[in-house]
mmCIF file of C-alpha atoms in Angstrom:
data_model
loop_
_atom_site.group_PDB
_atom_site.id
_atom_site.type_symbol
_atom_site.label_atom_id
_atom_site.label_comp_id
_atom_site.label_asym_id
_atom_site.label_seq_id
_atom_site.Cartn_x
_atom_site.Cartn_y
_atom_site.Cartn_z
ATOM 1 C CA MET A 1 134.500 -63.614 -142.600
ATOM 2 C CA ILE A 2 135.381 -59.738 -142.765
ATOM 3 C CA VAL A 3 138.508 -58.670 -143.747
ATOM 4 C CA TYR A 4 137.964 -55.416 -142.654
ATOM 5 C CA ARG A 5 136.432 -53.910 -139.372
ATOM 6 C CA ASN A 6 135.937 -50.077 -138.333
ATOM 7 C CA ASP A 7 133.946 -47.101 -137.491
ATOM 8 C CA VAL A 8 132.766 -44.148 -139.626
ATOM 9 C CA SER A 9 135.563 -42.325 -137.531
ATOM 10 C CA GLY A 10 138.012 -44.574 -138.074
ATOM 11 C CA PHE A 11 136.963 -45.179 -142.207
ATOM 12 C CA ARG A 12 137.485 -41.973 -142.524
ATOM 13 C CA LYS A 13 140.764 -41.250 -141.210
ATOM 14 C CA GLU A 14 142.299 -44.131 -143.585
ATOM 15 C CA THR A 15 140.674 -43.017 -146.245
ATOM 16 C CA GLU A 16 141.922 -39.500 -146.656
ATOM 17 C CA SER A 17 145.422 -40.245 -144.922
ATOM 18 C CA ASN A 18 145.503 -42.179 -148.698
ATOM 19 C CA VAL A 19 146.694 -45.834 -146.743
ATOM 20 C CA ILE A 20 142.622 -48.125 -146.900
ATOM 21 C CA ALA A 21 144.423 -50.247 -149.128
ATOM 22 C CA HIS A 22 146.726 -50.950 -147.029
ATOM 23 C CA ALA A 23 144.782 -51.767 -143.964
ATOM 24 C CA ILE A 24 142.570 -53.988 -145.946
ATOM 25 C CA GLU A 25 145.309 -56.055 -147.076
ATOM 26 C CA GLY A 26 146.983 -56.020 -143.880
ATOM 27 C CA CYS A 27 144.198 -57.483 -142.478
ATOM 28 C CA LEU A 28 143.860 -59.839 -145.672
ATOM 29 C CA LYS A 29 147.249 -61.172 -144.227
ATOM 30 C CA GLU A 30 146.666 -61.747 -141.238
ATOM 31 C CA LYS A 31 143.359 -62.723 -142.063
ATOM 32 C CA LEU A 32 144.048 -65.627 -144.351
ATOM 33 C CA GLY A 33 147.556 -64.978 -144.450
ATOM 34 C CA ARG A 34 147.955 -63.785 -148.287
ATOM 35 C CA GLY A 35 147.816 -60.757 -150.292
ATOM 36 C CA THR A 36 146.345 -58.949 -153.094
ATOM 37 C CA SER A 37 147.088 -58.219 -156.999
ATOM 38 C CA PRO A 38 147.764 -54.109 -157.460
ATOM 39 C CA SER A 39 144.642 -53.732 -159.014
ATOM 40 C CA GLU A 40 142.811 -55.325 -156.490
ATOM 41 C CA LYS A 41 144.554 -52.561 -153.946
ATOM 42 C CA SER A 42 143.824 -49.794 -156.635
ATOM 43 C CA SER A 43 140.289 -50.050 -156.925
ATOM 44 C CA TRP A 44 140.037 -50.474 -152.907
ATOM 45 C CA GLN A 45 141.176 -47.631 -153.241
ATOM 46 C CA ASN A 46 139.922 -45.594 -155.493
ATOM 47 C CA SER A 47 135.899 -46.772 -154.463
ATOM 48 C CA PHE A 48 136.829 -45.969 -151.126
ATOM 49 C CA GLN A 49 137.270 -42.711 -151.639
ATOM 50 C CA PHE A 50 134.221 -42.090 -153.645
ATOM 51 C CA VAL A 51 132.469 -43.524 -150.625
ATOM 52 C CA ASN A 52 134.315 -41.761 -147.937
ATOM 53 C CA ASN A 53 133.084 -38.564 -149.883
ATOM 54 C CA ALA A 54 129.098 -39.873 -149.422
ATOM 55 C CA ILE A 55 129.919 -41.203 -145.517
ATOM 56 C CA ARG A 56 130.992 -37.550 -144.682
ATOM 57 C CA ASN A 57 128.477 -35.940 -146.695
ATOM 58 C CA SER A 58 125.683 -38.100 -145.272
ATOM 59 C CA ARG A 59 126.972 -36.737 -141.933
ATOM 60 C CA ILE A 60 126.072 -40.280 -140.554
ATOM 61 C CA PRO A 61 127.296 -40.754 -136.407
ATOM 62 C CA ASP A 62 130.953 -41.772 -136.098
ATOM 63 C CA ASP A 63 130.352 -44.185 -134.262
ATOM 64 C CA CYS A 64 128.062 -46.266 -137.148
ATOM 65 C CA GLY A 65 130.058 -49.401 -138.702
ATOM 66 C CA VAL A 66 132.188 -50.157 -141.768
ATOM 67 C CA LEU A 67 132.776 -53.614 -143.302
ATOM 68 C CA ILE A 68 135.059 -54.446 -145.929
ATOM 69 C CA GLU A 69 135.067 -58.058 -147.888
ATOM 70 C CA PHE A 70 132.730 -59.967 -146.097
ATOM 71 C CA THR A 71 132.575 -63.184 -146.672
ATOM 72 C CA LEU A 72 128.649 -64.562 -147.242
ATOM 73 C CA PRO A 73 129.439 -67.726 -145.104
ATOM 74 C CA LEU A 74 129.787 -71.151 -146.809
ATOM 75 C CA SER A 75 129.756 -69.397 -149.749
ATOM 76 C CA SER A 76 132.953 -67.843 -152.114
ATOM 77 C CA LYS A 77 130.829 -64.550 -152.636
ATOM 78 C CA ARG A 78 131.736 -61.935 -150.793
ATOM 79 C CA ILE A 79 130.235 -58.164 -149.652
ATOM 80 C CA ASP A 80 132.316 -55.166 -151.220
ATOM 81 C CA LEU A 81 131.168 -53.214 -148.262
ATOM 82 C CA MET A 82 128.105 -53.122 -145.319
ATOM 83 C CA ILE A 83 126.842 -50.097 -143.806
ATOM 84 C CA THR A 84 125.703 -50.363 -140.092
ATOM 85 C CA GLY A 85 124.368 -48.101 -137.181
ATOM 86 C CA ARG A 86 120.794 -47.199 -135.854
ATOM 87 C CA ASP A 87 117.697 -44.807 -137.666
ATOM 88 C CA HIS A 88 116.396 -42.086 -136.503
ATOM 89 C CA ARG A 89 113.615 -44.343 -134.589
ATOM 90 C CA ASN A 90 116.528 -46.325 -133.090
ATOM 91 C CA ASP A 91 116.328 -49.465 -135.237
ATOM 92 C CA GLU A 92 119.478 -51.014 -136.109
ATOM 93 C CA ASN A 93 120.449 -51.034 -139.844
ATOM 94 C CA ALA A 94 122.938 -52.958 -142.546
ATOM 95 C CA VAL A 95 123.369 -51.092 -145.747
ATOM 96 C CA ILE A 96 124.520 -53.919 -147.992
ATOM 97 C CA VAL A 97 126.060 -51.814 -150.844
ATOM 98 C CA GLU A 98 127.708 -53.763 -153.782
ATOM 99 C CA LEU A 99 130.360 -51.221 -155.517
ATOM 100 C CA LYS A 100 131.209 -51.199 -159.443
ATOM 101 C CA GLN A 101 133.828 -49.362 -161.320
ATOM 102 C CA TRP A 102 132.511 -49.678 -164.779
ATOM 103 C CA SER A 103 131.706 -46.827 -166.660
ATOM 104 C CA GLU A 104 129.473 -48.645 -169.300
ATOM 105 C CA ALA A 105 126.965 -51.572 -169.428
ATOM 106 C CA THR A 106 124.626 -52.699 -171.328
ATOM 107 C CA LYS A 107 121.237 -55.028 -170.965
ATOM 108 C CA THR A 108 121.102 -58.530 -171.920
ATOM 109 C CA VAL A 109 117.680 -61.087 -172.534
ATOM 110 C CA PHE A 110 118.050 -62.027 -168.997
ATOM 111 C CA PRO A 111 116.198 -60.536 -165.957
ATOM 112 C CA ASP A 112 119.222 -60.490 -164.153
ATOM 113 C CA LEU A 113 122.222 -59.882 -166.668
ATOM 114 C CA VAL A 114 124.338 -57.195 -167.939
ATOM 115 C CA ARG A 115 127.347 -56.841 -170.353
ATOM 116 C CA THR A 116 129.918 -55.184 -169.481
ATOM 117 C CA LEU A 117 134.231 -54.825 -170.095
ATOM 118 C CA ILE A 118 135.902 -56.887 -167.165
ATOM 119 C CA GLY A 119 139.408 -57.862 -168.290
ATOM 120 C CA GLN A 120 139.971 -57.793 -171.264
ATOM 121 C CA GLY A 121 136.731 -58.221 -173.075
ATOM 122 C CA PHE A 122 133.150 -57.988 -172.515
ATOM 123 C CA ARG A 123 131.206 -60.160 -170.512
ATOM 124 C CA GLU A 124 127.366 -61.261 -168.915
ATOM 125 C CA VAL A 125 127.550 -60.672 -164.988
ATOM 126 C CA ALA A 126 124.553 -60.333 -162.436
ATOM 127 C CA HIS A 127 122.835 -56.802 -162.694
ATOM 128 C CA PRO A 128 124.916 -54.951 -159.708
ATOM 129 C CA SER A 129 120.753 -54.378 -158.021
ATOM 130 C CA TYR A 130 120.478 -58.291 -158.863
ATOM 131 C CA GLN A 131 123.869 -58.707 -157.036
ATOM 132 C CA ALA A 132 123.227 -56.491 -154.326
ATOM 133 C CA ALA A 133 119.731 -58.234 -153.471
ATOM 134 C CA SER A 134 120.709 -61.464 -153.656
ATOM 135 C CA TYR A 135 123.163 -60.265 -150.404
ATOM 136 C CA LYS A 136 120.419 -59.300 -148.800
ATOM 137 C CA SER A 137 118.417 -62.041 -148.936
ATOM 138 C CA PHE A 138 120.774 -64.623 -148.342
ATOM 139 C CA LEU A 139 121.560 -62.154 -144.724
ATOM 140 C CA THR A 140 118.551 -62.399 -143.956
ATOM 141 C CA ASN A 141 117.586 -65.854 -144.195
ATOM 142 C CA PHE A 142 121.175 -67.383 -143.297
ATOM 143 C CA ILE A 143 122.455 -65.065 -140.561
ATOM 144 C CA GLU A 144 120.937 -65.431 -137.396
ATOM 145 C CA ALA A 145 121.602 -61.805 -136.408
ATOM 146 C CA PHE A 146 119.613 -59.996 -138.957
ATOM 147 C CA TYR A 147 116.144 -63.415 -138.173
ATOM 148 C CA GLU A 148 116.400 -63.122 -134.766
ATOM 149 C CA ALA A 149 117.875 -59.659 -133.850
ATOM 150 C CA ASP A 150 115.673 -57.669 -135.293
ATOM 151 C CA ILE A 151 118.316 -56.194 -137.514
ATOM 152 C CA VAL A 152 116.983 -54.621 -140.881
ATOM 153 C CA ALA A 153 118.797 -55.362 -144.438
ATOM 154 C CA HIS A 154 119.217 -52.715 -147.201
ATOM 155 C CA ALA A 155 121.241 -52.867 -150.223
ATOM 156 C CA CYS A 156 122.284 -50.581 -153.014
ATOM 157 C CA ALA A 157 124.362 -50.188 -155.547
ATOM 158 C CA TYR A 158 127.240 -47.891 -156.074
ATOM 159 C CA LEU A 159 128.580 -47.217 -159.626
ATOM 160 C CA HIS A 160 130.434 -43.751 -159.065
ATOM 161 C CA ASN A 161 132.900 -44.572 -162.429
ATOM 162 C CA TYR A 162 129.692 -44.311 -164.220
ATOM 163 C CA ARG A 163 127.835 -41.895 -166.101
ATOM 164 C CA LYS A 164 124.183 -42.429 -166.141
ATOM 165 C CA LYS A 165 122.736 -42.129 -169.880
ATOM 166 C CA GLU A 166 119.016 -41.353 -170.554
ATOM 167 C CA LYS A 167 117.295 -44.529 -171.330
ATOM 168 C CA ASP A 168 120.396 -46.403 -169.666
ATOM 169 C CA ASP A 169 120.453 -49.606 -169.946
ATOM 170 C CA LEU A 170 120.996 -50.520 -166.285
ATOM 171 C CA LEU A 171 117.412 -49.024 -165.599
ATOM 172 C CA ASP A 172 115.437 -51.019 -168.220
ATOM 173 C CA LEU A 173 112.031 -51.665 -166.972
ATOM 174 C CA SER A 174 113.625 -55.811 -167.847
ATOM 175 C CA TYR A 175 115.519 -55.656 -164.480
ATOM 176 C CA GLN A 176 113.190 -53.308 -162.242
ATOM 177 C CA PHE A 177 112.383 -55.880 -159.633
ATOM 178 C CA TRP A 178 115.780 -56.266 -158.533
ATOM 179 C CA ILE A 179 116.000 -52.356 -158.865
ATOM 180 C CA ASP A 180 113.321 -52.026 -155.822
ATOM 181 C CA GLN A 181 115.319 -54.500 -153.779
ATOM 182 C CA ALA A 182 117.908 -52.598 -154.296
ATOM 183 C CA PRO A 183 118.553 -49.279 -155.672
ATOM 184 C CA ILE A 184 121.506 -48.082 -158.639
ATOM 185 C CA PHE A 185 123.614 -45.136 -157.633
ATOM 186 C CA PHE A 186 125.620 -43.673 -160.545
ATOM 187 C CA ASN A 187 128.103 -41.366 -160.368
ATOM 188 C CA GLN A 188 126.599 -38.242 -160.653
ATOM 189 C CA ASP A 189 123.817 -39.483 -157.788
ATOM 190 C CA TYR A 190 125.888 -38.765 -155.203
ATOM 191 C CA GLU A 191 123.429 -36.959 -153.169
ATOM 192 C CA ILE A 192 121.187 -38.521 -153.555
ATOM 193 C CA PHE A 193 123.314 -41.555 -152.469
ATOM 194 C CA SER A 194 124.356 -40.161 -149.365
ATOM 195 C CA SER A 195 120.644 -39.381 -148.161
ATOM 196 C CA TYR A 196 119.981 -42.600 -148.830
ATOM 197 C CA LEU A 197 122.522 -43.368 -147.049
ATOM 198 C CA ARG A 198 121.864 -40.941 -144.072
ATOM 199 C CA GLU A 199 118.326 -41.904 -143.947
ATOM 200 C CA LYS A 200 119.194 -45.909 -143.238
#
């Protein structure tokens, strides 16, 4: 199920008029009959301002699709954002974007887990690239539109609040397998992230 669906033009209009969080909440109430917490609304408002800036800078066409809170079938997992459209070869693409509001993280001994501040304490959670890559794998293996209609799935993570450090733990070689499948973009990678969207 997809909570929010729009084209780039509509998404930009709602984001730039500061109503995107209310729009998503309205879709959530309509489709699931429930609201959301103030913290999640604040998260949406913050993250999608950054996303909107990157979309505007990427100059992708206004009729590209924007899907928010896409719940994977038979799962409780949700894709934060998916942007759909055709590339310069006219191939159909879908870009999965895992959004994180983290400002720091450290590596663990596990090849798919990192440690970061969640709520009131530090927890071990999935590396953002691993998370995005796993969503991509699910879509390409289990969603008919992807494996039969030749929609090409791409995945990445966008940590818009996170200032990348020299030799940052999130880029440790132990995570390289997942980063190769789903590149990770940090706060200072705004132009690179925009270019990635434009290319796909």
